[in-house]
Each structure stands twice: as structure tokens, then as C-alpha cells.
Amino acid sequence: MKYFFANWKMYLDYTETAALAEQLLKEKISLARTTLAVFPVSIATASVVKAFEGVKIGVGAQNVAWVPKGAYTGAVSALMYKDIGCQYALVGHSERRYIFNETDEAVRKKFEAALDAGLIPVLCVGETMEDREAGKHEYRIKKQLMKVFEGQNFPDSTFFIVAYEPVWAIGSGNPCDSVEAARMHMIIKQELAKYTSVAAPVLYGGSVDEKNVVSYVSLDPIAGVLVGKSSIHADSLLRMVRLLEENA
Ligand code: PGA
């Protein structure tokens, strides 16, 4: 089984999201070897959950607030996403970290809140090009993991996912080479083992498209892909999922 997670970011409005969900439904896509989930814009999440009722396509939140309810203008909590039927939540996506100044502390609280709410957190980690050029890419990932996992005592039954998403590869058309991505995945797995016995799947994200998706999912340490731009058109999303079904 490989994961195909489609992060639709803020690319599509409510109507466009509904149309894309509708197209995916029409295709009766085979998902024998793929765990497929989509992460729509917040205002469309509930209607996508409804549209996918009875089919094997999961839905997740792009971002969650860590408090369940209250005076938090503009926020939507992990618990509220769970309540409408979401299964997953992205946590610490680099666009949240770098554009919206989300701190390591906030990422940790969101990760905990997602677990508490019964969502599967998808923790995104990744270095900047500056980190990589300074030889600090492994250090950056280890630090991001430490900030979430140090001092935690999650039960063995806990389930979460990690996504390795180098900041420089996201939306740039400059993906991380799959062999290097797999090496970073091994480092993430080794680092995680210091904190938890939970065997979290690790996905790759950053400029994944139809041409390169197989190069990632055919490598053992890479449990799947988190795809942005190439996942917002039904035809290319479906072609990539078919490639996973055939090659993963
Ligand atoms: P991209 O985005 O596929 O557009 O590079 C990936 C992501 O941000 O999850």
C-alpha cells in the first residue's frame, strides 16, 4: 500500500473543489494498492466529506487550531474537523511555518490536538535551501522532529504520518532526487525511533508530478507522496494514482 495525499492548498474555490470531487467520483478509481486522501480548502471540507461518503477516498484538514472551541477568530479546531468526518490533518506544512510564521511550539500543539481529536496528523518537516547549502539539512529535520516528539509518551497504538517536504522543492518544479529523498526518509525513521516505537509511514512531497511519481513510490522507505499543484486537475491526479496502482 502506498499513500497518495492531494494537498489542494488555496488553489481551488468552493465551486471548483466540488467540481473536482465530482470528477474523481465519476471515474470509479481503483484503489487496491493506494490510500488516497484529499486536503481541500477549509470552507469546502465538509461538502467533500459528504461527496465521498461510501467511497474509499479520505479527507483531511490543511491546518487545525489546537483549542477545541472558543474565542479564536478565524480558527477551525481539530475537533471540529473530526466532527465533520475528516480523518487526517496536515501539521506544520512549510507554507504555515514560513508564510504564517507558525512556531515549533504551535506545530507541537497542533500535532497533539489532532491526535487528541482522533485525527491522524501528517507532520510535515523539511529544510530550506539555505539549510541544505550550509550542510544543515539533517540537523533541521532532526530539530523539527525533536520539537514535536521530545518528552512525549504516545501509546504504541498511536498512528501518525510524517511527510518529508524540502521547502526548496515545494511548488518550485525542482523536486528532490528520489534517492536523496529516500536517504532523508531513513534519517527521519532513525530519528523517530529515538522518541517512539510507533512506525510512522514517511511520505515525500515537493514538485511530485506524473513524470517523477514512480521514482519515489518504487523506493522502499518512501511510503507515498504528498502532492500539491499536480493534484488539482482530475486527469493528472488520476493518472498518478493509476501509476501508483501499477508500480508501487
Ligand atoms: P507541490 O506541493 O506538489 O506543489 O510542490 C507539495 C506540498 O506542498 O505539499
Short mmCIF file of C-alpha atoms and ligand atoms in Angstrom, two decimals:
data_model
loop_
_atom_site.label_atom_id
_atom_site.label_comp_id
_atom_site.label_asym_id
_atom_site.label_seq_id
_atom_site.Cartn_x
_atom_site.Cartn_y
_atom_site.Cartn_z
CA MET A 1 0.00 0.00 0.00
CA LYS A 2 1.24 3.48 -0.84
CA TYR A 3 -0.26 6.81 0.14
CA PHE A 4 -1.35 9.45 -2.33
CA PHE A 5 -2.27 12.62 -0.47
CA ALA A 6 -3.51 15.57 -2.51
CA ASN A 7 -2.95 18.95 -0.87
CA TRP A 8 -5.23 21.33 -2.75
CA LYS A 9 -3.94 24.32 -0.72
CA MET A 10 -5.85 27.51 -1.63
CA TYR A 11 -5.77 26.74 -5.37
CA LEU A 12 -9.48 25.97 -5.75
CA ASP A 13 -12.56 27.81 -4.51
CA TYR A 14 -15.67 26.10 -3.18
CA THR A 15 -17.25 25.50 -6.58
CA GLU A 16 -14.02 24.31 -8.23
CA THR A 17 -13.36 21.96 -5.30
CA ALA A 18 -16.85 20.48 -5.60
CA ALA A 19 -16.35 20.02 -9.36
CA LEU A 20 -13.02 18.23 -8.84
CA ALA A 21 -14.50 15.95 -6.17
CA GLU A 22 -17.37 15.18 -8.55
CA GLN A 23 -14.93 14.27 -11.37
CA LEU A 24 -12.99 11.95 -9.06
CA LEU A 25 -16.20 10.21 -8.05
CA LYS A 26 -17.25 9.71 -11.67
CA GLU A 27 -14.03 7.86 -12.50
CA LYS A 28 -14.64 4.98 -10.06
CA ILE A 29 -10.94 4.87 -9.50
CA SER A 30 -9.37 1.58 -8.43
CA LEU A 31 -7.70 1.87 -5.03
CA ALA A 32 -6.49 -1.66 -4.37
CA ARG A 33 -2.94 -0.56 -3.57
CA THR A 34 -3.33 3.12 -2.80
CA THR A 35 -4.58 5.03 0.22
CA LEU A 36 -5.99 8.19 -1.32
CA ALA A 37 -6.91 11.32 0.63
CA VAL A 38 -7.53 14.93 -0.33
CA PHE A 39 -6.99 18.10 1.68
CA PRO A 40 -9.45 20.72 0.41
CA VAL A 41 -9.68 24.42 1.27
CA SER A 42 -11.33 24.71 4.72
CA ILE A 43 -14.71 26.04 3.55
CA ALA A 44 -15.19 23.07 1.20
CA THR A 45 -14.05 20.32 3.56
CA ALA A 46 -17.48 19.31 4.88
CA SER A 47 -19.02 19.11 1.41
CA VAL A 48 -16.12 16.97 0.12
CA VAL A 49 -16.56 14.60 3.08
CA LYS A 50 -20.23 14.32 2.13
CA ALA A 51 -19.46 13.79 -1.55
CA PHE A 52 -17.05 10.94 -0.71
CA GLU A 53 -19.43 9.17 1.66
CA GLY A 54 -19.28 5.44 0.95
CA VAL A 55 -16.12 5.64 -1.19
CA LYS A 56 -12.56 4.93 -0.12
CA ILE A 57 -11.26 8.49 -0.51
CA GLY A 58 -10.24 10.11 2.77
CA VAL A 59 -10.44 13.80 3.59
CA GLY A 60 -8.14 15.89 5.75
CA ALA A 61 -7.69 19.39 7.12
CA GLN A 62 -4.87 21.57 5.81
CA ASN A 63 -4.44 23.21 9.20
CA VAL A 64 -6.03 22.94 12.65
CA ALA A 65 -6.35 25.05 15.78
CA TRP A 66 -5.25 23.28 18.96
CA VAL A 67 -8.01 24.52 21.25
CA PRO A 68 -11.32 22.76 20.68
CA LYS A 69 -13.64 25.80 20.79
CA GLY A 70 -13.79 29.41 21.92
CA ALA A 71 -12.78 32.98 21.16
CA TYR A 72 -10.26 32.29 18.38
CA THR A 73 -11.31 34.41 15.40
CA GLY A 74 -10.63 32.76 12.09
CA ALA A 75 -9.64 29.39 13.53
CA VAL A 76 -11.12 25.92 13.00
CA SER A 77 -10.22 23.24 15.54
CA ALA A 78 -9.01 19.70 15.05
CA LEU A 79 -12.09 18.55 16.93
CA MET A 80 -14.38 20.40 14.50
CA TYR A 81 -12.71 18.73 11.52
CA LYS A 82 -13.08 15.36 13.21
CA ASP A 83 -16.74 16.12 13.89
CA ILE A 84 -17.49 16.66 10.17
CA GLY A 85 -15.83 13.35 9.26
CA CYS A 86 -12.21 14.19 8.44
CA GLN A 87 -9.58 11.52 9.02
CA TYR A 88 -6.33 13.44 8.67
CA ALA A 89 -4.75 16.82 9.42
CA LEU A 90 -1.65 18.34 7.91
CA VAL A 91 0.51 19.79 10.67
CA GLY A 92 3.45 22.13 10.21
CA HIS A 93 3.30 22.44 6.44
CA SER A 94 6.15 24.72 5.39
CA GLU A 95 3.70 27.29 4.00
CA ARG A 96 2.24 27.50 7.51
CA ARG A 97 5.69 27.66 9.09
CA TYR A 98 7.26 30.18 6.73
CA ILE A 99 4.38 32.30 5.41
CA PHE A 100 2.19 32.31 8.52
CA ASN A 101 5.09 32.24 10.99
CA GLU A 102 3.92 29.07 12.72
CA THR A 103 6.37 28.25 15.50
CA ASP A 104 7.70 24.83 16.55
CA GLU A 105 5.61 25.21 19.69
CA ALA A 106 2.43 25.74 17.67
CA VAL A 107 3.28 22.74 15.48
CA ARG A 108 3.67 20.58 18.59
CA LYS A 109 0.32 21.73 19.99
CA LYS A 110 -1.44 21.13 16.67
CA PHE A 111 0.07 17.65 16.43
CA GLU A 112 -1.19 16.83 19.93
CA ALA A 113 -4.60 18.36 19.23
CA ALA A 114 -5.01 16.32 16.06
CA LEU A 115 -4.21 13.11 17.96
CA ASP A 116 -6.49 14.08 20.84
CA ALA A 117 -9.32 14.76 18.40
CA GLY A 118 -8.88 11.35 16.78
CA LEU A 119 -7.38 12.66 13.53
CA ILE A 120 -4.22 11.20 12.00
CA PRO A 121 -1.66 14.01 11.96
CA VAL A 122 0.56 14.31 8.89
CA LEU A 123 3.59 16.10 10.29
CA CYS A 124 5.49 17.99 7.59
CA VAL A 125 9.21 18.57 8.03
CA GLY A 126 11.75 19.94 5.60
CA GLU A 127 14.84 22.07 5.27
CA THR A 128 15.29 25.30 3.33
CA MET A 129 17.83 25.64 0.53
CA GLU A 130 19.89 27.80 2.87
CA ASP A 131 19.97 24.91 5.37
CA ARG A 132 20.99 22.48 2.65
CA GLU A 133 23.73 24.71 1.26
CA ALA A 134 25.10 25.13 4.76
CA GLY A 135 25.08 21.33 5.24
CA LYS A 136 22.38 21.68 7.91
CA HIS A 137 19.58 19.73 6.23
CA GLU A 138 19.79 16.71 8.53
CA TYR A 139 20.12 18.96 11.58
CA ARG A 140 17.00 20.92 10.59
CA ILE A 141 14.88 17.79 10.22
CA LYS A 142 16.14 16.33 13.49
CA LYS A 143 15.37 19.58 15.27
CA GLN A 144 11.85 19.79 13.82
CA LEU A 145 11.19 16.21 14.96
CA MET A 146 12.67 16.87 18.39
CA LYS A 147 10.38 19.87 18.88
CA VAL A 148 7.33 17.67 18.39
CA PHE A 149 8.41 14.39 19.97
CA GLU A 150 10.76 15.20 22.85
CA GLY A 151 9.14 14.36 26.19
CA GLN A 152 6.06 12.78 24.63
CA ASN A 153 4.82 9.41 25.71
CA PHE A 154 2.48 8.32 22.97
CA PRO A 155 0.91 4.87 23.39
CA ASP A 156 2.07 2.22 20.90
CA SER A 157 -1.37 2.28 19.30
CA THR A 158 -0.86 5.91 18.20
CA PHE A 159 -0.81 6.41 14.47
CA PHE A 160 0.64 9.35 12.63
CA ILE A 161 2.36 10.08 9.34
CA VAL A 162 5.42 12.19 8.56
CA ALA A 163 5.97 14.00 5.27
CA TYR A 164 9.47 14.95 4.17
CA GLU A 165 8.95 18.12 2.18
CA PRO A 166 12.10 20.11 1.45
CA VAL A 167 10.98 23.76 1.33
CA TRP A 168 13.03 24.39 -1.82
CA ALA A 169 11.27 21.56 -3.66
CA ILE A 170 7.72 22.68 -2.90
CA GLY A 171 5.99 24.36 -5.83
CA SER A 172 9.36 25.03 -7.46
CA GLY A 173 9.41 22.43 -10.23
CA ASN A 174 12.71 21.36 -8.67
CA PRO A 175 11.98 18.07 -6.90
CA CYS A 176 14.39 16.36 -4.53
CA ASP A 177 16.06 13.45 -6.28
CA SER A 178 14.31 10.26 -5.20
CA VAL A 179 17.48 8.55 -3.95
CA GLU A 180 18.32 11.55 -1.77
CA ALA A 181 14.69 11.71 -0.61
CA ALA A 182 14.86 8.02 0.38
CA ARG A 183 18.09 8.70 2.31
CA MET A 184 16.39 11.54 4.19
CA HIS A 185 13.45 9.22 4.90
CA MET A 186 15.82 6.75 6.55
CA ILE A 187 17.23 9.54 8.70
CA ILE A 188 13.69 10.56 9.70
CA LYS A 189 12.85 6.96 10.63
CA GLN A 190 16.04 6.57 12.68
CA GLU A 191 15.40 9.85 14.45
CA LEU A 192 11.77 8.99 15.19
CA ALA A 193 12.87 5.68 16.72
CA LYS A 194 14.67 7.69 19.42
CA TYR A 195 11.35 9.05 20.62
CA THR A 196 8.68 6.49 19.85
CA SER A 197 8.07 2.88 18.92
CA VAL A 198 5.32 3.99 16.53
CA ALA A 199 6.37 3.01 12.99
CA ALA A 200 5.12 6.05 11.13
CA PRO A 201 4.94 5.96 7.33
CA VAL A 202 7.06 8.72 5.75
CA LEU A 203 5.84 10.40 2.57
CA TYR A 204 7.72 12.60 0.12
CA GLY A 205 6.37 15.95 -1.06
CA GLY A 206 7.75 18.70 -3.31
CA SER A 207 7.10 19.04 -7.06
CA VAL A 208 5.82 15.50 -7.47
CA ASP A 209 4.19 15.01 -10.87
CA GLU A 210 3.28 12.31 -13.38
CA LYS A 211 6.85 12.09 -14.65
CA ASN A 212 8.55 11.50 -11.31
CA VAL A 213 5.94 9.95 -9.02
CA VAL A 214 7.02 6.36 -9.74
CA SER A 215 10.65 7.17 -8.90
CA TYR A 216 9.52 7.90 -5.32
CA VAL A 217 6.93 5.24 -4.64
CA SER A 218 9.12 2.48 -6.06
CA LEU A 219 11.66 3.06 -3.29
CA ASP A 220 11.03 1.15 -0.11
CA PRO A 221 11.48 3.82 2.58
CA ILE A 222 9.07 6.16 0.74
CA ALA A 223 5.55 5.22 1.83
CA GLY A 224 3.84 7.56 -0.60
CA VAL A 225 3.58 11.13 -1.81
CA LEU A 226 2.01 14.42 -0.76
CA VAL A 227 1.20 16.30 -3.95
CA GLY A 228 0.17 19.95 -4.36
CA LYS A 229 0.00 21.62 -7.76
CA SER A 230 -0.18 18.44 -9.86
CA SER A 231 -3.16 17.17 -7.86
CA ILE A 232 -5.64 19.94 -8.62
CA HIS A 233 -6.67 18.59 -12.03
CA ALA A 234 -8.64 15.36 -12.12
CA ASP A 235 -6.79 13.94 -15.14
CA SER A 236 -3.29 14.31 -13.73
CA LEU A 237 -4.36 13.21 -10.22
CA LEU A 238 -6.00 10.11 -11.68
CA ARG A 239 -3.01 9.30 -13.88
CA MET A 240 -0.70 9.49 -10.86
CA VAL A 241 -2.98 7.26 -8.77
CA ARG A 242 -3.07 4.75 -11.66
CA LEU A 243 0.74 4.81 -11.75
CA LEU A 244 0.76 4.00 -8.03
CA GLU A 245 -1.67 1.16 -8.54
CA GLU A 246 0.56 -0.27 -11.30
CA ASN A 247 4.01 0.39 -9.89
CA ALA A 248 4.02 0.80 -6.16
P1 PGA B 1 3.82 20.83 -4.70
O1 PGA B 1 3.39 20.96 -3.15
O2 PGA B 1 3.46 19.44 -5.13
O3 PGA B 1 3.01 21.88 -5.40
O4 PGA B 1 5.29 21.08 -4.77
C1 PGA B 1 3.57 19.91 -2.27
C2 PGA B 1 3.12 20.32 -0.89
O5 PGA B 1 3.28 21.48 -0.52
O6 PGA B 1 2.55 19.51 -0.13
#
